[in-house]
Amino acid sequence: MSSQLPDVITLKAESSAHFEYDNHLIASTNDHVVRIATMTEPYHWHFHPNSDETFLVIEGRLAIEFEDGSLELHPGQLLTIPRGVRHRTRPIGGRSVNLTFEMAEAETVAI
């Protein structure tokens, strides 16, 4: 058994240095990863054929657009997009910070 303690991740520290688009891994658990995304511009239309994708907004507001409409998420709100559903995301206002949860081997197909 290892005597080394795990690293504590501080979300504010992970996002505060980014004033342009950034998306990076902050944790992994079993076969899934957690990324923090600082969004300052829209992300392109895409889908994930082999993984659901969950968004949790922690700062700002996030629009998630679908082929037949859109939703707006506020801090503390979470939404899961089923695999295969076409979508794109964009910040509302100048910046949003979001956690995304998906399979580590998730494929992203651009449309």
Coordinates of N, CA and C in Angstrom, one line a residue:
M1 N 0.8 -1.2 0.0 CA 0.0 0.0 0.0 C 0.9 1.2 0.0
S2 N 0.5 2.2 -0.8 CA 1.3 3.4 -1.0 C 1.1 4.4 0.2
S3 N 2.2 5.1 0.7 CA 2.0 6.0 1.8 C 1.8 7.5 1.2
Q4 N 1.9 7.6 -0.1 CA 1.7 8.9 -0.7 C 0.3 9.3 -0.8
L5 N -0.1 10.5 -0.3 CA -1.4 11.0 -0.3 C -1.8 11.5 -1.7
P6 N -3.0 11.3 -2.2 CA -3.4 11.8 -3.5 C -3.4 13.4 -3.5
D7 N -3.3 13.9 -4.7 CA -3.3 15.3 -4.9 C -4.7 15.9 -4.8
V8 N -4.8 17.0 -4.2 CA -6.1 17.7 -4.1 C -6.2 18.7 -5.3
I9 N -7.3 18.7 -6.0 CA -7.5 19.6 -7.1 C -8.3 20.7 -6.7
T10 N -7.9 21.9 -6.9 CA -8.6 23.1 -6.6 C -9.2 23.7 -7.9
L11 N -10.5 23.7 -8.1 CA -11.1 24.1 -9.4 C -10.7 25.6 -9.7
K12 N -10.8 26.5 -8.7 CA -10.5 27.9 -8.9 C -9.1 28.0 -9.5
A13 N -8.1 27.3 -8.9 CA -6.7 27.4 -9.4 C -6.6 26.8 -10.8
E14 N -7.3 25.8 -11.1 CA -7.3 25.2 -12.4 C -7.8 26.1 -13.5
S15 N -8.7 26.9 -13.2 CA -9.4 27.8 -14.2 C -8.9 29.2 -14.2
S16 N -8.4 29.7 -13.1 CA -8.1 31.2 -13.0 C -7.0 31.7 -13.9
A17 N -6.1 30.8 -14.3 CA -5.0 31.3 -15.1 C -5.4 31.3 -16.6
H18 N -6.6 30.8 -17.0 CA -7.0 30.7 -18.4 C -8.0 31.8 -18.8
F19 N -7.6 32.6 -19.7 CA -8.5 33.7 -20.1 C -8.8 33.5 -21.6
E20 N -8.3 32.4 -22.2 CA -8.7 32.0 -23.5 C -9.1 30.5 -23.4
Y21 N -9.7 30.0 -24.5 CA -10.2 28.6 -24.4 C -9.1 27.6 -23.9
D22 N -9.5 26.8 -23.0 CA -8.6 25.8 -22.5 C -9.5 24.6 -22.0
N23 N -9.0 23.4 -22.2 CA -9.7 22.2 -21.8 C -8.6 21.2 -21.5
H24 N -8.5 20.8 -20.2 CA -7.5 19.9 -19.8 C -8.0 18.9 -18.7
L25 N -7.3 17.8 -18.7 CA -7.7 16.7 -17.7 C -7.3 17.1 -16.3
I26 N -8.2 16.9 -15.4 CA -7.9 17.1 -14.0 C -8.0 15.9 -13.1
A27 N -8.7 14.8 -13.6 CA -8.8 13.6 -12.8 C -9.3 12.5 -13.7
S28 N -9.0 11.3 -13.2 CA -9.6 10.1 -13.9 C -10.1 9.1 -12.8
T29 N -11.1 8.4 -13.1 CA -11.7 7.5 -12.2 C -12.2 6.3 -13.0
N30 N -11.7 5.1 -12.6 CA -12.1 3.9 -13.4 C -11.8 4.1 -14.9
D31 N -12.8 4.0 -15.7 CA -12.6 4.2 -17.1 C -13.1 5.6 -17.6
H32 N -13.3 6.5 -16.7 CA -13.8 7.9 -17.1 C -12.7 9.0 -16.7
V33 N -12.9 10.1 -17.4 CA -12.0 11.2 -17.1 C -12.9 12.5 -16.7
V34 N -12.3 13.4 -16.0 CA -12.9 14.6 -15.7 C -12.0 15.7 -16.2
R35 N -12.6 16.6 -17.0 CA -11.8 17.7 -17.6 C -12.4 19.0 -17.1
I36 N -11.6 20.1 -17.0 CA -12.1 21.4 -16.8 C -11.9 22.2 -18.0
A37 N -13.0 22.9 -18.5 CA -12.9 23.7 -19.7 C -13.2 25.1 -19.4
T38 N -12.3 26.0 -19.7 CA -12.6 27.4 -19.7 C -12.9 27.8 -21.1
M39 N -14.2 28.2 -21.3 CA -14.7 28.5 -22.6 C -14.8 30.0 -22.8
T40 N -14.2 30.5 -23.9 CA -14.3 31.9 -24.3 C -14.8 32.1 -25.7
E41 N -15.1 30.9 -26.3 CA -15.6 30.9 -27.7 C -16.4 29.6 -27.9
P42 N -17.2 29.6 -28.9 CA -18.0 28.3 -29.1 C -17.1 27.2 -29.5
Y43 N -17.5 26.0 -29.2 CA -16.9 24.7 -29.6 C -17.7 24.2 -30.8
H44 N -17.1 23.6 -31.8 CA -17.7 23.2 -33.0 C -18.8 22.1 -32.8
W45 N -19.7 21.9 -33.8 CA -20.7 20.8 -33.8 C -19.9 19.5 -33.8
H46 N -20.4 18.6 -32.9 CA -19.8 17.3 -32.8 C -20.7 16.3 -32.1
F47 N -20.3 15.1 -32.0 CA -20.9 14.1 -31.2 C -19.9 13.0 -30.8
H48 N -20.3 12.2 -29.8 CA -19.4 11.2 -29.3 C -20.1 9.8 -29.5
P49 N -19.7 9.0 -30.4 CA -20.4 7.8 -30.7 C -20.3 6.7 -29.7
N50 N -19.3 6.8 -28.8 CA -19.1 5.7 -27.8 C -19.1 6.2 -26.3
S51 N -19.6 7.4 -26.1 CA -19.7 7.8 -24.7 C -20.7 8.9 -24.5
D52 N -21.4 8.8 -23.4 CA -22.2 10.0 -22.9 C -21.2 11.1 -22.5
E53 N -21.7 12.3 -22.4 CA -20.9 13.4 -21.9 C -21.7 14.2 -20.9
T54 N -21.2 14.4 -19.8 CA -21.9 15.2 -18.7 C -21.1 16.5 -18.5
F55 N -21.9 17.6 -18.4 CA -21.4 18.9 -18.2 C -21.9 19.4 -16.8
L56 N -21.0 20.0 -16.0 CA -21.4 20.7 -14.8 C -20.8 22.1 -14.8
V57 N -21.6 23.1 -14.8 CA -21.2 24.5 -14.9 C -20.7 24.9 -13.5
I58 N -19.5 25.5 -13.4 CA -19.1 26.0 -12.1 C -18.9 27.5 -12.1
E59 N -18.8 28.1 -13.3 CA -18.7 29.6 -13.3 C -19.3 30.1 -14.7
G60 N -20.0 31.2 -14.6 CA -20.6 31.7 -15.9 C -21.8 30.9 -16.3
R61 N -22.2 31.0 -17.5 CA -23.3 30.3 -18.1 C -22.9 29.6 -19.4
L62 N -23.5 28.4 -19.6 CA -23.1 27.6 -20.8 C -24.3 27.3 -21.6
A63 N -24.3 27.6 -22.9 CA -25.3 27.2 -23.8 C -24.9 25.9 -24.5
I64 N -25.9 24.9 -24.5 CA -25.6 23.7 -25.2 C -26.7 23.6 -26.3
E65 N -26.2 23.7 -27.5 CA -27.1 23.7 -28.7 C -27.3 22.3 -29.3
F66 N -28.5 21.9 -29.6 CA -28.8 20.7 -30.3 C -29.4 21.0 -31.6
E67 N -29.7 20.0 -32.4 CA -30.3 20.2 -33.7 C -31.7 20.8 -33.6
D68 N -32.4 20.5 -32.5 CA -33.7 21.0 -32.4 C -34.0 22.0 -31.3
G69 N -32.9 22.7 -30.8 CA -33.1 23.6 -29.8 C -31.8 23.8 -28.9
S70 N -32.0 24.5 -27.9 CA -30.8 24.7 -27.0 C -31.2 24.8 -25.5
L71 N -30.3 24.6 -24.7 CA -30.5 24.7 -23.2 C -29.4 25.7 -22.7
E72 N -29.7 26.3 -21.6 CA -28.8 27.2 -20.9 C -28.6 26.7 -19.5
L73 N -27.3 26.4 -19.2 CA -27.0 25.9 -17.8 C -26.3 27.0 -17.0
H74 N -26.6 27.1 -15.7 CA -26.1 28.1 -14.8 C -25.2 27.3 -13.8
P75 N -24.4 28.1 -13.0 CA -23.5 27.4 -12.1 C -24.3 26.5 -11.1
G76 N -23.7 25.3 -11.0 CA -24.4 24.3 -10.2 C -25.3 23.4 -10.9
Q77 N -25.6 23.7 -12.2 CA -26.4 22.8 -13.0 C -25.6 21.8 -13.8
L78 N -26.2 20.6 -14.0 CA -25.5 19.5 -14.6 C -26.5 18.9 -15.7
L79 N -25.9 18.5 -16.8 CA -26.7 17.9 -17.9 C -25.8 16.8 -18.5
T80 N -26.5 15.7 -18.8 CA -25.8 14.6 -19.5 C -26.4 14.5 -20.9
I81 N -25.5 14.5 -21.9 CA -25.9 14.3 -23.3 C -25.6 12.9 -23.7
P82 N -26.6 12.1 -24.1 CA -26.4 10.7 -24.5 C -25.4 10.6 -25.7
R83 N -24.7 9.5 -25.7 CA -23.8 9.2 -26.8 C -24.6 9.3 -28.2
G84 N -23.9 9.8 -29.2 CA -24.5 9.9 -30.5 C -25.3 11.2 -30.8
V85 N -25.6 12.0 -29.7 CA -26.4 13.2 -29.9 C -25.5 14.3 -30.4
R86 N -25.9 14.9 -31.5 CA -25.1 16.1 -32.1 C -25.3 17.3 -31.2
H87 N -24.3 18.0 -30.9 CA -24.4 19.2 -30.0 C -23.1 20.1 -30.2
R88 N -23.3 21.3 -29.7 CA -22.1 22.2 -29.6 C -22.3 23.0 -28.3
T89 N -21.3 23.5 -27.8 CA -21.3 24.3 -26.6 C -20.7 25.7 -26.9
R90 N -21.2 26.7 -26.1 CA -20.6 28.0 -26.2 C -20.9 28.8 -24.9
P91 N -20.0 29.6 -24.5 CA -20.2 30.4 -23.3 C -21.2 31.5 -23.5
I92 N -22.0 31.8 -22.5 CA -22.9 33.0 -22.6 C -22.2 34.1 -21.8
G93 N -22.0 35.2 -22.5 CA -21.1 36.2 -21.9 C -19.7 35.9 -22.3
G94 N -18.7 36.5 -21.6 CA -17.4 36.3 -22.0 C -16.7 35.0 -21.7
R95 N -17.2 34.3 -20.7 CA -16.4 33.2 -20.2 C -17.3 32.2 -19.4
S96 N -17.1 31.0 -19.5 CA -17.7 30.0 -18.6 C -16.7 28.9 -18.3
V97 N -16.8 28.3 -17.1 CA -15.9 27.3 -16.7 C -16.8 26.1 -16.3
N98 N -16.5 24.9 -16.9 CA -17.3 23.7 -16.8 C -16.5 22.5 -16.6
L99 N -17.0 21.6 -15.8 CA -16.4 20.2 -15.8 C -17.1 19.3 -16.8
T100 N -16.4 18.5 -17.4 CA -17.0 17.5 -18.3 C -16.5 16.1 -17.8
F101 N -17.4 15.2 -17.9 CA -17.2 13.8 -17.5 C -17.5 12.9 -18.7
E102 N -16.6 12.1 -19.1 CA -16.8 11.1 -20.2 C -15.8 10.0 -20.1
M103 N -16.1 9.0 -20.9 CA -15.2 7.8 -20.9 C -13.8 8.3 -21.4
A104 N -12.8 7.7 -20.8 CA -11.4 8.1 -21.2 C -11.1 7.8 -22.6
E105 N -11.7 6.9 -23.2 CA -11.5 6.6 -24.6 C -12.6 7.2 -25.6
A106 N -13.3 8.2 -25.1 CA -14.4 8.8 -25.9 C -13.8 9.4 -27.2
E107 N -14.6 9.1 -28.2 CA -14.2 9.6 -29.6 C -15.1 10.9 -29.8
T108 N -14.5 11.9 -30.4 CA -15.2 13.1 -30.8 C -15.2 13.1 -32.3
V109 N -16.4 13.2 -32.9 CA -16.6 13.2 -34.3 C -17.1 14.6 -34.7
A110 N -16.3 15.4 -35.4 CA -16.7 16.8 -35.9 C -17.7 16.7 -37.0
I111 N -18.6 17.6 -37.0 CA -19.7 17.6 -38.0 C -19.4 18.8 -39.0

